[in-house]
Amino acid sequence: MTKQCICQICTCGKHRCPHRPYGVVGKGDQACAVTEYRSEFVPREGAARESFKPDYTLQTNTAPLDDETTHKHDYIKHTMEKPRSFKPEEVYVPRGDFDALTSYNKEYTPKGGEPAKMIKHHAQKIVSAPFEGDPTYKADYRKWEAARTEPIRHDGGYVASADPFKGESTYTTDYLKHQAAMRQAIRPDHAVMQSQEPFDDRTGYRTDYIHHPQQERFQRAREEYMPNKASLDSLTTHKKDFTPKEALPARSMKPDNQGYASNARFEDSTTNKTDFKRWEVQPIQTHKPEEYRPKPGDMDMNTMYNSEFTPKPLAKVNAVKPVERRAIDAKFDGSTTYGGDFRKWPGGRPPAIRAQSGYAPPNMPFEGMSTYKGHYIPHPGGPQPSFKPTGAAYQSSAPFDDATMYRTEYTAKEIEPCPAALLETPRSNFTHHHTEPTGHKFYESQQQAAMAYYQQQQQQQQVTA
């Protein structure tokens, strides 16, 4: 059975395998074009990048260093005052003993209890009897004795040529060596171009720029401070409206340090004590499994497999060997069509065609009459008529006859679609067989798949019989 690719199944020439996009339709012996290098590394166009390395040129300046910075120019020094110390208020600590008794400590007292016991599962029972059985692999797949195939060798009937070897190839005879002078180098001269003329530093800036005197900057005159000659009136609105009043000092809101005492009996009845009553709790009853009681009588160990599938006598399968070729005693007839029709003819080098040496003039005198003048007879003729068609359109009153040979003799035929376009569809006659690790898919016809399945079923029936 042959497995075909999409290139071999296609009949229209428009379907190509993605692994062989440039292959010829119908030829599947070409190498796979899909590689990791072609799928991952995509070629891109680009030239060599220029170097970003800066030139090692030192910029020097003869001007004096100006140490005037922005910090020195804008920063103003201010006087520093010592910060005032801040003392926090003293923490008040009440006197007396702290009562740490809470409802949690009073109600929830520690109880005694036994630790939980560990739950252990029963161990799996192991059958001590040996396993008896024959697996499907050993029953169906047996080792057969196979003989070594003989190599197929061809007869080495090589006949050497009788002509002597000249030792000259097409390259030596066609391509002759010509003497030519050595080409001059295109490399430019590395000599520095120097000039004896003085350097012309007259630029457009120096010739066109006119130096104008700079005007002085306008400065506004500062106003002098004129102090007030009148005396300062220190009486403010606060001093004038808010006069001191006589008042008693405010009493302290601090509570007394004496504890609150009461002779009444403490009522300890809470919602928990009144609503939630104490109920009697019984211990949890554990479930005990029933004890195993073996059934009376002996166990029947005979299963359906042992009763139905009994050993059968099987005959040894004959080995499928190729048919041996019988030797023929008749004499080999080596006459072929090529040897009978194409015979070797004696051939030599054709003689060179050389021109005749010397010119033999004719003995007859020259008449002075040429062939053109003797055979050509002039005839009277007028101007040639124009073959240009007239601009009038051709019209006919007869009905148009559209009965062509294509319409009368051609019969419409059903165009069958390409089998490659119907792959992996219900209408396709091919089924997927396997896929290679590289992604190359192979298909086989449904008849071949059905025949392989039928042969496999026949072999299984023979083995079970």
Coordinates of C-alpha atoms in Angstrom, one line a residue:
M1 CA 0.0 0.0 0.0
T2 CA 1.3 3.5 -1.0
K3 CA 0.8 6.6 1.1
Q4 CA 0.4 9.8 -0.9
C5 CA 1.0 13.4 0.0
I6 CA -1.3 16.3 -1.0
C7 CA 1.2 17.1 -3.9
Q8 CA 0.6 13.6 -5.3
I9 CA -3.2 13.6 -4.9
C10 CA -3.7 17.0 -6.6
T11 CA -4.8 16.9 -10.2
C12 CA -5.4 20.6 -10.9
G13 CA -1.9 21.8 -10.0
K14 CA -3.1 24.5 -7.5
H15 CA -2.5 22.5 -4.2
R16 CA 0.9 22.4 -2.8
C17 CA 2.2 20.8 0.4
P18 CA 3.4 23.5 2.8
H19 CA 6.6 21.5 3.3
R20 CA 7.3 21.4 -0.4
P21 CA 5.9 24.7 -1.8
Y22 CA 8.2 24.8 -4.9
G23 CA 8.0 21.1 -5.9
V24 CA 6.6 19.8 -9.1
V25 CA 3.1 18.2 -8.9
G26 CA 3.3 14.4 -9.0
K27 CA 6.9 14.1 -7.8
G28 CA 7.2 13.4 -4.1
D29 CA 10.9 12.5 -4.0
Q30 CA 12.0 16.0 -3.0
A31 CA 13.4 17.0 0.4
C32 CA 11.2 18.7 2.9
A33 CA 11.5 22.5 2.7
V34 CA 10.4 23.3 6.3
T35 CA 13.4 23.7 8.7
E36 CA 13.8 25.4 12.1
Y37 CA 16.2 28.0 10.5
R38 CA 13.7 29.0 7.8
S39 CA 10.7 29.2 10.2
E40 CA 12.5 31.1 13.1
F41 CA 15.2 33.2 11.4
V42 CA 13.6 35.6 8.8
P43 CA 16.1 37.4 6.6
R44 CA 16.0 41.1 6.8
E45 CA 17.6 43.8 4.6
G46 CA 20.2 46.0 6.3
A47 CA 23.7 47.4 5.9
A48 CA 26.5 47.7 8.4
R49 CA 25.8 50.2 11.1
E50 CA 28.0 53.3 11.5
S51 CA 30.2 53.5 14.6
F52 CA 28.9 55.7 17.4
K53 CA 32.3 56.0 19.0
P54 CA 33.1 59.7 19.6
D55 CA 36.3 61.4 18.4
Y56 CA 39.1 61.7 20.9
T57 CA 39.4 65.5 20.5
L58 CA 40.0 67.7 23.6
Q59 CA 38.2 71.0 23.7
T60 CA 40.3 73.6 25.4
N61 CA 39.4 77.2 26.4
T62 CA 41.8 80.0 27.5
A63 CA 39.2 82.1 29.3
P64 CA 39.5 82.4 33.1
L65 CA 37.3 80.2 35.3
D66 CA 34.2 82.0 36.6
D67 CA 33.3 80.6 40.1
E68 CA 30.1 82.5 40.3
T69 CA 27.4 79.8 40.7
T70 CA 23.6 80.1 41.0
H71 CA 23.8 79.0 44.6
K72 CA 26.2 81.9 45.5
H73 CA 24.1 84.4 43.5
D74 CA 20.6 83.5 44.8
Y75 CA 21.2 82.1 48.3
I76 CA 20.7 84.5 51.1
K77 CA 22.0 83.7 54.6
H78 CA 19.5 84.0 57.4
T79 CA 20.0 84.1 61.1
M80 CA 19.2 80.9 63.0
E81 CA 17.3 80.8 66.3
K82 CA 17.4 78.1 68.9
P83 CA 14.2 76.0 68.8
R84 CA 12.1 76.0 71.9
S85 CA 11.9 72.7 73.9
F86 CA 8.5 71.0 74.2
K87 CA 7.7 68.9 77.2
P88 CA 4.7 66.5 77.0
E89 CA 2.1 66.3 79.7
E90 CA 2.7 63.9 82.6
V91 CA 0.7 60.6 82.4
Y92 CA -1.8 60.1 85.2
V93 CA -1.5 56.7 86.7
P94 CA -4.4 55.8 89.1
R95 CA -3.6 54.1 92.4
G96 CA -5.0 50.8 93.7
D97 CA -4.9 47.1 92.7
F98 CA -6.1 46.1 89.2
D99 CA -9.0 43.6 89.2
A100 CA -8.1 41.2 86.3
L101 CA -11.1 38.8 86.8
T102 CA -13.2 38.6 83.6
S103 CA -16.3 36.6 82.6
Y104 CA -14.2 34.5 80.3
N105 CA -11.8 33.4 83.1
K106 CA -14.7 32.8 85.4
E107 CA -17.0 30.8 83.1
Y108 CA -14.5 28.9 80.9
T109 CA -12.4 26.8 83.2
P110 CA -9.9 24.1 82.0
K111 CA -11.3 20.6 81.6
G112 CA -9.6 17.3 81.4
G113 CA -9.8 15.0 78.3
E114 CA -8.2 12.0 76.8
P115 CA -6.1 12.3 73.5
A116 CA -7.8 11.1 70.3
K117 CA -6.8 7.6 69.2
M118 CA -5.1 7.1 65.8
I119 CA -7.3 5.4 63.1
K120 CA -5.4 2.7 61.3
H121 CA -6.7 1.0 58.2
H122 CA -6.5 -2.7 57.5
A123 CA -3.6 -3.9 55.4
Q124 CA -4.3 -5.1 51.8
K125 CA -4.5 -8.9 51.5
I126 CA -1.9 -10.5 49.3
V127 CA -2.7 -13.7 47.5
S128 CA 0.1 -16.3 47.8
A129 CA -1.0 -18.3 44.8
P130 CA 1.2 -17.8 41.6
F131 CA -0.3 -16.0 38.6
E132 CA -1.3 -18.3 35.7
G133 CA -2.2 -16.8 32.4
D134 CA -1.0 -16.0 28.9
P135 CA -1.0 -12.3 27.8
T136 CA -2.3 -11.2 24.4
Y137 CA 1.2 -10.0 23.4
K138 CA 2.7 -13.5 23.7
A139 CA -0.3 -15.2 22.2
D140 CA -0.7 -13.0 19.1
Y141 CA 2.8 -11.8 18.4
R142 CA 5.2 -14.7 18.0
K143 CA 8.8 -14.9 16.9
W144 CA 9.2 -16.2 13.4
E145 CA 12.3 -17.5 11.8
A146 CA 13.3 -15.3 8.9
A147 CA 16.0 -16.2 6.3
R148 CA 18.4 -13.6 5.0
T149 CA 17.5 -12.1 1.6
E150 CA 20.0 -12.4 -1.2
P151 CA 21.4 -9.2 -2.6
I152 CA 20.3 -8.2 -6.1
R153 CA 23.4 -7.6 -8.2
H154 CA 23.6 -6.4 -11.7
D155 CA 25.9 -7.8 -14.4
G156 CA 29.0 -5.6 -14.8
G157 CA 29.3 -5.7 -18.6
Y158 CA 31.3 -2.5 -19.0
V159 CA 32.9 -2.2 -22.5
A160 CA 35.8 0.3 -22.7
S161 CA 36.0 2.7 -25.7
A162 CA 38.5 1.9 -28.5
D163 CA 39.3 5.5 -29.3
P164 CA 42.4 7.0 -27.6
F165 CA 41.8 9.6 -24.8
K166 CA 42.8 13.1 -26.0
G167 CA 42.9 14.7 -22.6
E168 CA 41.2 17.9 -23.7
S169 CA 38.1 19.2 -22.1
T170 CA 35.5 21.7 -23.4
Y171 CA 36.8 24.3 -21.0
T172 CA 40.4 24.2 -22.3
T173 CA 39.3 24.3 -26.0
D174 CA 36.6 27.0 -25.7
Y175 CA 38.1 29.3 -23.0
L176 CA 41.4 30.6 -24.3
K177 CA 43.8 32.5 -22.1
H178 CA 44.3 36.1 -23.2
Q179 CA 47.1 38.4 -22.1
A180 CA 46.0 41.5 -20.4
A181 CA 47.6 44.2 -18.4
M182 CA 47.1 44.4 -14.7
R183 CA 44.2 46.5 -13.6
Q184 CA 44.9 49.7 -11.7
A185 CA 43.8 49.9 -8.1
I186 CA 40.6 51.9 -7.5
R187 CA 41.7 52.8 -4.0
P188 CA 42.1 56.5 -3.5
D189 CA 45.5 58.1 -2.6
H190 CA 46.0 58.6 1.1
A191 CA 48.2 61.6 0.6
V192 CA 47.0 64.7 2.4
M193 CA 45.9 67.5 0.1
Q194 CA 48.0 70.6 0.9
S195 CA 47.8 74.1 -0.5
Q196 CA 50.5 76.8 -0.4
E197 CA 48.0 79.6 -0.4
P198 CA 47.1 81.3 2.9
F199 CA 43.9 80.3 4.7
D200 CA 40.9 82.5 3.8
D201 CA 39.0 83.1 7.0
R202 CA 36.8 85.9 5.7
T203 CA 33.3 84.6 6.3
G204 CA 29.9 86.2 5.7
Y205 CA 29.5 86.9 9.4
R206 CA 32.7 88.9 9.6
T207 CA 32.1 90.9 6.4
D208 CA 28.4 91.7 6.9
Y209 CA 28.1 92.0 10.7
I210 CA 28.3 95.6 12.0
H211 CA 29.3 96.1 15.6
H212 CA 26.9 98.6 17.3
P213 CA 27.5 100.2 20.7
Q214 CA 25.4 98.8 23.5
Q215 CA 23.1 101.2 25.3
E216 CA 23.2 101.5 29.1
R217 CA 20.5 99.6 31.1
F218 CA 17.7 101.7 32.7
Q219 CA 17.8 101.6 36.4
R220 CA 14.9 102.9 38.6
A221 CA 15.9 105.1 41.5
R222 CA 15.2 103.7 44.9
E223 CA 13.1 105.6 47.3
E224 CA 14.7 106.5 50.6
Y225 CA 13.1 105.5 53.9
M226 CA 11.5 108.5 55.7
P227 CA 10.6 107.6 59.4
N228 CA 7.4 109.0 60.9
K229 CA 8.0 111.8 63.3
A230 CA 4.8 111.3 65.4
S231 CA 5.0 109.1 68.6
L232 CA 3.7 105.5 68.5
D233 CA 0.2 104.9 70.0
S234 CA 0.5 101.5 71.6
L235 CA -3.2 101.3 72.7
T236 CA -4.8 98.5 70.6
T237 CA -8.4 97.5 70.3
H238 CA -7.9 94.5 72.4
K239 CA -6.4 96.5 75.3
K240 CA -9.1 99.1 74.9
D241 CA -12.2 96.8 74.8
F242 CA -11.0 93.8 77.0
T243 CA -10.3 95.2 80.4
P244 CA -9.3 93.0 83.4
K245 CA -12.2 91.7 85.6
E246 CA -12.2 90.2 89.0
A247 CA -13.2 86.5 89.0
L248 CA -12.7 83.4 91.1
P249 CA -10.4 80.6 89.9
A250 CA -12.2 77.7 88.1
R251 CA -12.8 74.6 90.1
S252 CA -10.9 71.5 89.1
M253 CA -12.9 68.9 87.1
K254 CA -10.6 66.1 88.3
P255 CA -12.5 63.3 90.0
D256 CA -11.6 62.2 93.6
N257 CA -9.2 59.4 94.0
Q258 CA -11.5 57.5 96.4
G259 CA -12.9 54.3 95.0
Y260 CA -16.7 53.7 94.7
A261 CA -17.9 51.3 97.4
S262 CA -21.4 49.8 97.9
N263 CA -22.8 47.5 100.6
A264 CA -25.4 45.9 98.2
R265 CA -24.9 42.3 97.1
F266 CA -23.4 41.7 93.7
E267 CA -25.9 40.4 91.2
D268 CA -24.1 37.9 88.9
S269 CA -27.2 36.8 86.9
T270 CA -26.4 37.2 83.2
T271 CA -28.4 36.3 80.0
N272 CA -26.2 33.3 79.5
K273 CA -27.0 31.9 82.9
T274 CA -30.8 32.5 82.7
D275 CA -31.5 31.5 79.0
F276 CA -28.9 28.7 78.4
K277 CA -29.4 25.8 80.7
R278 CA -27.1 22.9 81.2
W279 CA -28.2 19.7 79.5
E280 CA -26.9 16.3 80.0
V281 CA -24.5 15.1 77.2
Q282 CA -24.3 11.4 76.4
P283 CA -21.2 9.9 74.8
I284 CA -21.1 9.3 71.1
Q285 CA -22.0 5.7 70.1
T286 CA -19.4 4.2 67.7
H287 CA -20.5 1.8 64.9
K288 CA -19.0 -1.6 65.1
P289 CA -18.7 -3.5 61.8
E290 CA -20.2 -6.9 61.5
E291 CA -17.8 -9.8 61.8
Y292 CA -17.0 -11.8 58.7
R293 CA -18.7 -15.2 58.5
P294 CA -17.5 -17.5 55.8
K295 CA -20.3 -19.2 53.8
P296 CA -20.6 -23.0 54.1
G297 CA -19.4 -25.1 51.1
D298 CA -16.5 -25.0 48.6
M299 CA -15.8 -22.1 46.2
D300 CA -16.2 -22.8 42.5
M301 CA -13.0 -21.4 40.9
N302 CA -14.2 -22.2 37.4
T303 CA -14.7 -18.9 35.5
M304 CA -16.3 -18.3 32.1
Y305 CA -12.9 -17.6 30.6
N306 CA -11.5 -21.0 31.7
S307 CA -14.7 -22.8 30.5
E308 CA -15.2 -21.1 27.2
F309 CA -11.6 -20.3 26.0
T310 CA -9.9 -23.7 26.1
P311 CA -6.5 -24.4 24.4
K312 CA -6.9 -25.5 20.7
P313 CA -4.3 -27.3 18.6
L314 CA -2.8 -24.8 16.1
A315 CA -0.8 -25.5 13.0
K316 CA 2.4 -23.7 12.3
V317 CA 2.0 -20.9 9.8
N318 CA 4.0 -21.3 6.6
A319 CA 6.6 -18.7 5.9
V320 CA 5.8 -16.4 3.0
K321 CA 8.9 -16.6 0.8
P322 CA 9.5 -15.1 -2.6
V323 CA 9.3 -17.4 -5.6
E324 CA 12.7 -18.6 -6.6
R325 CA 13.8 -17.7 -10.1
R326 CA 14.5 -20.6 -12.3
A327 CA 17.5 -20.5 -14.5
I328 CA 17.0 -20.8 -18.3
D329 CA 19.3 -23.0 -20.2
A330 CA 18.7 -21.2 -23.6
K331 CA 21.4 -19.0 -25.0
F332 CA 21.1 -15.2 -24.3
D333 CA 20.0 -13.2 -27.3
G334 CA 21.8 -9.8 -26.9
S335 CA 20.4 -8.3 -30.1
T336 CA 18.5 -5.1 -29.4
T337 CA 16.7 -2.5 -31.4
Y338 CA 19.5 0.0 -30.9
G339 CA 22.1 -2.6 -32.1
G340 CA 20.1 -3.6 -35.1
D341 CA 18.9 -0.2 -36.4
F342 CA 21.8 2.1 -35.4
R343 CA 24.9 0.7 -37.0
K344 CA 28.4 2.1 -36.9
W345 CA 29.3 3.7 -40.2
P346 CA 32.8 4.4 -41.3
G347 CA 33.3 8.1 -41.2
G348 CA 36.2 10.4 -41.8
R349 CA 36.9 14.1 -41.6
P350 CA 35.1 16.0 -44.5
P351 CA 37.4 17.8 -46.8
A352 CA 37.7 21.6 -46.4
I353 CA 35.8 23.8 -48.8
R354 CA 38.3 26.1 -50.4
A355 CA 37.8 28.9 -52.9
Q356 CA 39.3 28.6 -56.4
S357 CA 42.5 30.3 -56.9
G358 CA 42.7 32.9 -59.7
Y359 CA 40.1 34.7 -61.8
A360 CA 39.2 33.5 -65.4
P361 CA 37.5 36.3 -67.5
P362 CA 35.1 35.3 -70.2
N363 CA 36.1 35.2 -73.8
M364 CA 32.8 36.8 -75.1
P365 CA 32.7 40.6 -75.5
F366 CA 30.5 42.6 -73.1
E367 CA 27.1 43.5 -74.7
G368 CA 26.2 46.2 -72.1
M369 CA 22.7 44.8 -71.6
S370 CA 21.8 43.7 -68.0
T371 CA 19.2 41.1 -67.1
Y372 CA 17.1 43.8 -65.5
K373 CA 16.9 45.8 -68.7
G374 CA 16.4 42.7 -70.9
H375 CA 13.6 41.1 -69.0
Y376 CA 11.8 44.1 -67.4
I377 CA 9.1 45.6 -69.6
P378 CA 7.5 48.9 -68.4
H379 CA 3.7 49.0 -68.4
P380 CA 1.5 52.0 -68.2
G381 CA -0.3 52.4 -64.9
G382 CA -2.3 54.9 -63.0
P383 CA -2.4 55.7 -59.2
Q384 CA -3.1 52.8 -57.0
P385 CA -6.6 52.8 -55.5
S386 CA -6.9 53.3 -51.7
F387 CA -7.8 50.2 -49.8
K388 CA -9.1 52.2 -46.8
P389 CA -12.6 51.0 -45.9
T390 CA -15.6 53.4 -46.0
G391 CA -17.0 54.7 -42.8
A392 CA -20.5 53.4 -43.5
A393 CA -21.6 50.5 -41.3
Y394 CA -22.7 47.3 -42.9
Q395 CA -26.4 46.6 -42.3
S396 CA -28.5 43.5 -43.1
S397 CA -32.2 42.9 -42.8
A398 CA -31.7 39.1 -42.3
P399 CA -32.1 37.7 -38.8
F400 CA -28.9 36.9 -36.9
D401 CA -27.9 33.3 -37.1
D402 CA -26.4 32.3 -33.7
A403 CA -26.3 28.6 -34.3
T404 CA -22.6 27.9 -33.9
M405 CA -20.7 24.6 -34.0
Y406 CA -20.1 24.9 -30.3
R407 CA -23.8 25.1 -29.5
T408 CA -24.8 22.3 -31.8
E409 CA -22.1 19.7 -31.1
Y410 CA -20.8 20.5 -27.6
T411 CA -22.4 18.6 -24.7
A412 CA -22.0 19.8 -21.2
K413 CA -19.9 17.5 -19.1
E414 CA -19.6 17.3 -15.3
I415 CA -16.4 18.7 -14.0
E416 CA -15.0 16.6 -11.1
P417 CA -13.4 18.6 -8.3
C418 CA -9.8 18.1 -7.4
P419 CA -9.3 15.3 -4.8
A420 CA -6.9 17.5 -2.8
A421 CA -9.7 20.1 -2.2
L422 CA -12.0 17.5 -0.6
L423 CA -9.4 16.1 1.9
E424 CA -10.7 15.7 5.5
T425 CA -14.4 16.1 4.3
P426 CA -17.2 13.5 4.0
R427 CA -16.9 13.5 0.2
S428 CA -13.2 12.6 0.1
N429 CA -12.1 9.1 -0.9
F430 CA -8.9 9.5 1.1
T431 CA -8.3 9.1 4.8
H432 CA -5.5 10.4 7.0
H433 CA -2.9 7.7 7.7
H434 CA -0.2 9.2 9.8
T435 CA 1.7 12.5 10.4
E436 CA 5.5 12.8 10.6
P437 CA 7.2 14.6 13.4
T438 CA 8.0 17.5 11.1
G439 CA 4.2 17.9 10.3
H440 CA 4.1 16.2 6.9
K441 CA 0.7 14.5 6.4
F442 CA 0.2 11.3 4.4
Y443 CA -3.2 10.0 3.1
E444 CA -4.4 6.6 1.8
S445 CA -7.5 5.6 -0.2
Q446 CA -10.5 4.2 1.6
Q447 CA -10.3 1.0 -0.4
Q448 CA -6.7 0.4 0.8
A449 CA -7.8 1.2 4.4
A450 CA -10.7 -1.2 4.1
M451 CA -8.5 -3.9 2.6
A452 CA -6.0 -3.5 5.5
Y453 CA -8.7 -3.7 8.1
Y454 CA -10.1 -6.9 6.4
Q455 CA -6.7 -8.6 6.4
Q456 CA -6.2 -7.7 10.0
Q457 CA -9.5 -9.3 11.0
Q458 CA -8.7 -12.4 9.0
Q459 CA -5.4 -12.8 10.8
Q460 CA -7.1 -12.4 14.2
Q461 CA -9.7 -15.0 13.3
Q462 CA -6.9 -17.5 12.2
V463 CA -5.0 -16.9 15.5
T464 CA -8.1 -17.5 17.7
A465 CA -9.2 -20.6 15.7

